[in-house]
Amino acid sequence: AEWSVMRKFIHNATQKRNRRNTRVERILRRVSRELSVLSVDSKISEDGGNAGKGKRTGLSQGADGRIGHDYRIFQEEGWTILAGKNGHDNDILTTTSKGDDHWFHAAGYPGSHVVVRSKDGKSLPPSVRKLAGGIAAWYSKAKTKSKVLIHWTRCKNVTKRKNSPPGQVMVRRYSAFSTGPINPIGRPSALSRL
């Protein structure tokens, strides 16, 4: 009988520890996501959104094109464009973006999630939309195609299913348009098509 009580005590203690560890892991993931967003926001405010202005293209980026996790950051006409580098960072970028931010992805191909930060109710200019779509195509498996179908929606329409692989999301409502891949770093011929 004593063994039975002891076994039950150990079982209960183990379950309690596992629940506590799960809670701590959830909190750590949330803090990590929030820190990555703060890192992006502080990088943008440090340089006033003008880091590394490209003289020939009018396009700019952070020091080496990366901030926070593996995000690439670009500026176009005062709009901030963020591009994820891998599935995990795509998840963080997409889930920590505001609901009215703009989300872009190359339809039917694995690749970066591209988010354009919204600006106080202003509508997205066609040139910024085309550039964000081109960046999404460039950082995807479709980068060698001449035209790529791009899905575009607000971040509030993009959700992540529980236990789905990194980078995999569900999109409720979206618009679609075609554009060619645009290398945002150092290819004047691609950038001149803007």
CSV table of C-alpha atoms in Angstrom, one decimal:
chain,number,residue,atom,x,y,z
A,1,ALA,CA,0.0,0.0,0.0
A,2,GLU,CA,2.9,2.3,0.8
A,3,TRP,CA,4.4,1.7,-2.7
A,4,SER,CA,1.0,2.6,-4.3
A,5,VAL,CA,0.9,5.9,-2.4
A,6,MET,CA,4.5,6.7,-3.3
A,7,ARG,CA,4.0,5.8,-7.0
A,8,LYS,CA,0.9,8.1,-7.1
A,9,PHE,CA,2.9,10.9,-5.5
A,10,ILE,CA,5.7,10.5,-8.0
A,11,HIS,CA,3.2,10.4,-10.9
A,12,ASN,CA,1.4,13.6,-9.7
A,13,ALA,CA,4.7,15.4,-9.2
A,14,THR,CA,5.9,14.4,-12.7
A,15,GLN,CA,2.7,15.7,-14.3
A,16,LYS,CA,2.9,18.9,-12.4
A,17,ARG,CA,6.5,19.4,-13.5
A,18,ASN,CA,5.6,18.7,-17.1
A,19,ARG,CA,2.8,21.2,-17.0
A,20,ARG,CA,5.1,23.8,-15.5
A,21,ASN,CA,7.8,23.2,-18.1
A,22,THR,CA,5.2,23.5,-20.9
A,23,ARG,CA,4.0,26.9,-19.5
A,24,VAL,CA,7.6,28.1,-19.2
A,25,GLU,CA,8.3,27.1,-22.8
A,26,ARG,CA,5.2,28.9,-24.0
A,27,ILE,CA,6.2,32.0,-22.1
A,28,LEU,CA,9.8,31.8,-23.5
A,29,ARG,CA,8.5,31.5,-27.1
A,30,ARG,CA,6.2,34.5,-26.6
A,31,VAL,CA,9.0,36.6,-25.1
A,32,SER,CA,11.3,35.6,-28.0
A,33,ARG,CA,8.7,36.7,-30.5
A,34,GLU,CA,8.1,40.0,-28.8
A,35,LEU,CA,11.9,40.6,-28.6
A,36,SER,CA,12.3,40.0,-32.3
A,37,VAL,CA,9.6,42.5,-33.0
A,38,LEU,CA,11.2,45.0,-30.7
A,39,SER,CA,14.5,44.4,-32.4
A,40,VAL,CA,13.0,45.1,-35.8
A,41,ASP,CA,11.2,48.3,-34.5
A,42,SER,CA,14.3,49.6,-32.7
A,43,LYS,CA,16.5,49.0,-35.8
A,44,ILE,CA,14.0,50.9,-37.9
A,45,SER,CA,13.8,53.8,-35.4
A,46,GLU,CA,17.6,54.0,-34.9
A,47,ASP,CA,18.2,54.7,-38.6
A,48,GLY,CA,15.0,56.6,-39.1
A,49,GLY,CA,14.0,54.2,-41.8
A,50,ASN,CA,17.0,55.3,-44.0
A,51,ALA,CA,19.7,52.8,-43.4
A,52,GLY,CA,22.1,52.2,-46.2
A,53,LYS,CA,20.2,54.1,-48.9
A,54,GLY,CA,21.0,52.7,-52.4
A,55,LYS,CA,22.0,55.5,-54.7
A,56,ARG,CA,21.1,53.8,-57.9
A,57,THR,CA,17.9,52.2,-56.9
A,58,GLY,CA,16.3,54.3,-54.1
A,59,LEU,CA,16.1,51.0,-52.2
A,60,SER,CA,17.6,50.7,-48.7
A,61,GLN,CA,18.3,47.9,-46.2
A,62,GLY,CA,19.8,47.3,-42.8
A,63,ALA,CA,23.6,47.0,-42.5
A,64,ASP,CA,23.9,43.5,-44.1
A,65,GLY,CA,20.2,43.1,-45.0
A,66,ARG,CA,19.4,41.3,-41.8
A,67,ILE,CA,18.1,42.1,-38.4
A,68,GLY,CA,16.6,40.3,-35.4
A,69,HIS,CA,16.3,36.7,-36.5
A,70,ASP,CA,17.0,36.0,-40.1
A,71,TYR,CA,14.8,38.9,-41.4
A,72,ARG,CA,15.8,41.1,-44.3
A,73,ILE,CA,14.6,44.7,-44.1
A,74,PHE,CA,14.1,47.1,-46.9
A,75,GLN,CA,12.7,50.6,-47.3
A,76,GLU,CA,10.7,51.7,-50.4
A,77,GLU,CA,9.0,55.1,-50.5
A,78,GLY,CA,9.0,55.2,-46.7
A,79,TRP,CA,7.4,51.8,-46.4
A,80,THR,CA,9.2,49.0,-44.3
A,81,ILE,CA,9.4,45.6,-46.0
A,82,LEU,CA,10.5,42.6,-44.0
A,83,ALA,CA,11.3,39.2,-45.5
A,84,GLY,CA,11.8,36.0,-43.6
A,85,LYS,CA,14.7,33.7,-44.2
A,86,ASN,CA,13.5,30.3,-43.1
A,87,GLY,CA,10.3,28.6,-41.9
A,88,HIS,CA,10.8,29.3,-38.2
A,89,ASP,CA,11.5,33.0,-38.8
A,90,ASN,CA,8.6,33.2,-41.3
A,91,ASP,CA,6.4,32.0,-38.4
A,92,ILE,CA,7.7,34.6,-36.0
A,93,LEU,CA,7.5,37.4,-38.6
A,94,THR,CA,3.9,36.5,-39.6
A,95,THR,CA,2.5,35.9,-36.1
A,96,THR,CA,4.1,39.0,-34.6
A,97,SER,CA,2.9,41.4,-37.4
A,98,LYS,CA,-0.1,43.6,-36.8
A,99,GLY,CA,-3.4,42.6,-38.3
A,100,ASP,CA,-3.4,45.4,-40.8
A,101,ASP,CA,0.1,44.8,-42.1
A,102,HIS,CA,0.3,43.4,-45.7
A,103,TRP,CA,1.5,39.8,-46.2
A,104,PHE,CA,2.9,38.4,-49.5
A,105,HIS,CA,4.0,34.9,-50.6
A,106,ALA,CA,4.8,33.1,-53.8
A,107,ALA,CA,1.8,30.9,-54.5
A,108,GLY,CA,2.5,27.2,-54.7
A,109,TYR,CA,6.2,27.5,-53.9
A,110,PRO,CA,8.2,27.3,-50.6
A,111,GLY,CA,9.7,30.6,-49.7
A,112,SER,CA,9.9,33.7,-47.6
A,113,HIS,CA,6.9,35.4,-46.0
A,114,VAL,CA,7.2,39.1,-46.9
A,115,VAL,CA,5.4,41.6,-44.7
A,116,VAL,CA,5.0,45.3,-45.4
A,117,ARG,CA,4.2,47.3,-42.3
A,118,SER,CA,1.0,49.3,-42.6
A,119,LYS,CA,1.0,53.1,-42.2
A,120,ASP,CA,-1.9,54.7,-40.4
A,121,GLY,CA,-4.7,53.7,-42.8
A,122,LYS,CA,-2.7,54.7,-46.0
A,123,SER,CA,-3.3,52.4,-49.0
A,124,LEU,CA,-0.3,50.5,-50.3
A,125,PRO,CA,1.2,52.1,-53.4
A,126,PRO,CA,1.3,49.8,-56.5
A,127,SER,CA,5.1,50.2,-56.7
A,128,VAL,CA,5.6,49.0,-53.1
A,129,ARG,CA,3.1,46.1,-53.7
A,130,LYS,CA,5.0,45.1,-56.8
A,131,LEU,CA,8.4,45.2,-55.0
A,132,ALA,CA,7.1,43.2,-52.1
A,133,GLY,CA,5.7,40.6,-54.5
A,134,GLY,CA,8.9,40.5,-56.4
A,135,ILE,CA,10.9,40.0,-53.2
A,136,ALA,CA,8.6,37.2,-52.2
A,137,ALA,CA,9.2,35.6,-55.6
A,138,TRP,CA,12.9,36.2,-55.4
A,139,TYR,CA,13.3,34.5,-52.0
A,140,SER,CA,11.3,31.4,-53.1
A,141,LYS,CA,11.8,28.3,-55.1
A,142,ALA,CA,10.2,30.2,-58.0
A,143,LYS,CA,13.1,32.7,-58.4
A,144,THR,CA,14.1,31.4,-61.8
A,145,LYS,CA,10.6,31.8,-63.3
A,146,SER,CA,9.8,34.9,-65.4
A,147,LYS,CA,6.4,35.4,-63.8
A,148,VAL,CA,5.2,34.2,-60.4
A,149,LEU,CA,1.7,34.3,-58.9
A,150,ILE,CA,1.8,36.2,-55.6
A,151,HIS,CA,-0.8,35.9,-52.8
A,152,TRP,CA,-1.4,39.2,-51.0
A,153,THR,CA,-3.5,39.8,-48.0
A,154,ARG,CA,-3.6,41.4,-44.6
A,155,CYS,CA,-1.8,39.6,-41.8
A,156,LYS,CA,-5.1,39.1,-39.9
A,157,ASN,CA,-6.1,36.7,-42.6
A,158,VAL,CA,-3.0,34.5,-42.1
A,159,THR,CA,-3.1,31.9,-39.3
A,160,LYS,CA,-0.8,29.1,-38.2
A,161,ARG,CA,-2.3,25.7,-37.5
A,162,LYS,CA,-1.3,24.1,-34.2
A,163,ASN,CA,1.6,21.5,-34.8
A,164,SER,CA,2.0,22.5,-38.5
A,165,PRO,CA,5.5,22.5,-39.9
A,166,PRO,CA,7.5,25.8,-39.7
A,167,GLY,CA,6.5,28.3,-42.3
A,168,GLN,CA,3.2,26.6,-43.1
A,169,VAL,CA,0.2,28.8,-42.7
A,170,MET,CA,-3.5,29.0,-43.8
A,171,VAL,CA,-4.7,32.1,-45.7
A,172,ARG,CA,-8.4,32.9,-45.5
A,173,ARG,CA,-8.9,35.7,-48.0
A,174,TYR,CA,-6.3,37.0,-50.5
A,175,SER,CA,-5.8,38.8,-53.7
A,176,ALA,CA,-3.4,37.4,-56.4
A,177,PHE,CA,-1.2,39.1,-58.9
A,178,SER,CA,1.7,38.1,-61.1
A,179,THR,CA,5.1,39.7,-61.1
A,180,GLY,CA,8.7,38.7,-61.9
A,181,PRO,CA,11.2,38.0,-59.1
A,182,ILE,CA,13.1,41.1,-58.0
A,183,ASN,CA,16.5,40.8,-56.3
A,184,PRO,CA,16.4,43.7,-53.9
A,185,ILE,CA,20.2,43.5,-53.3
A,186,GLY,CA,22.5,44.7,-56.1
A,187,ARG,CA,20.8,43.9,-59.3
A,188,PRO,CA,20.0,47.2,-61.1
A,189,SER,CA,18.4,45.4,-64.1
A,190,ALA,CA,15.8,43.8,-61.8
A,191,LEU,CA,15.3,47.0,-59.8
A,192,SER,CA,14.9,49.1,-62.9
A,193,ARG,CA,11.6,47.2,-63.8
A,194,LEU,CA,9.9,48.9,-60.8
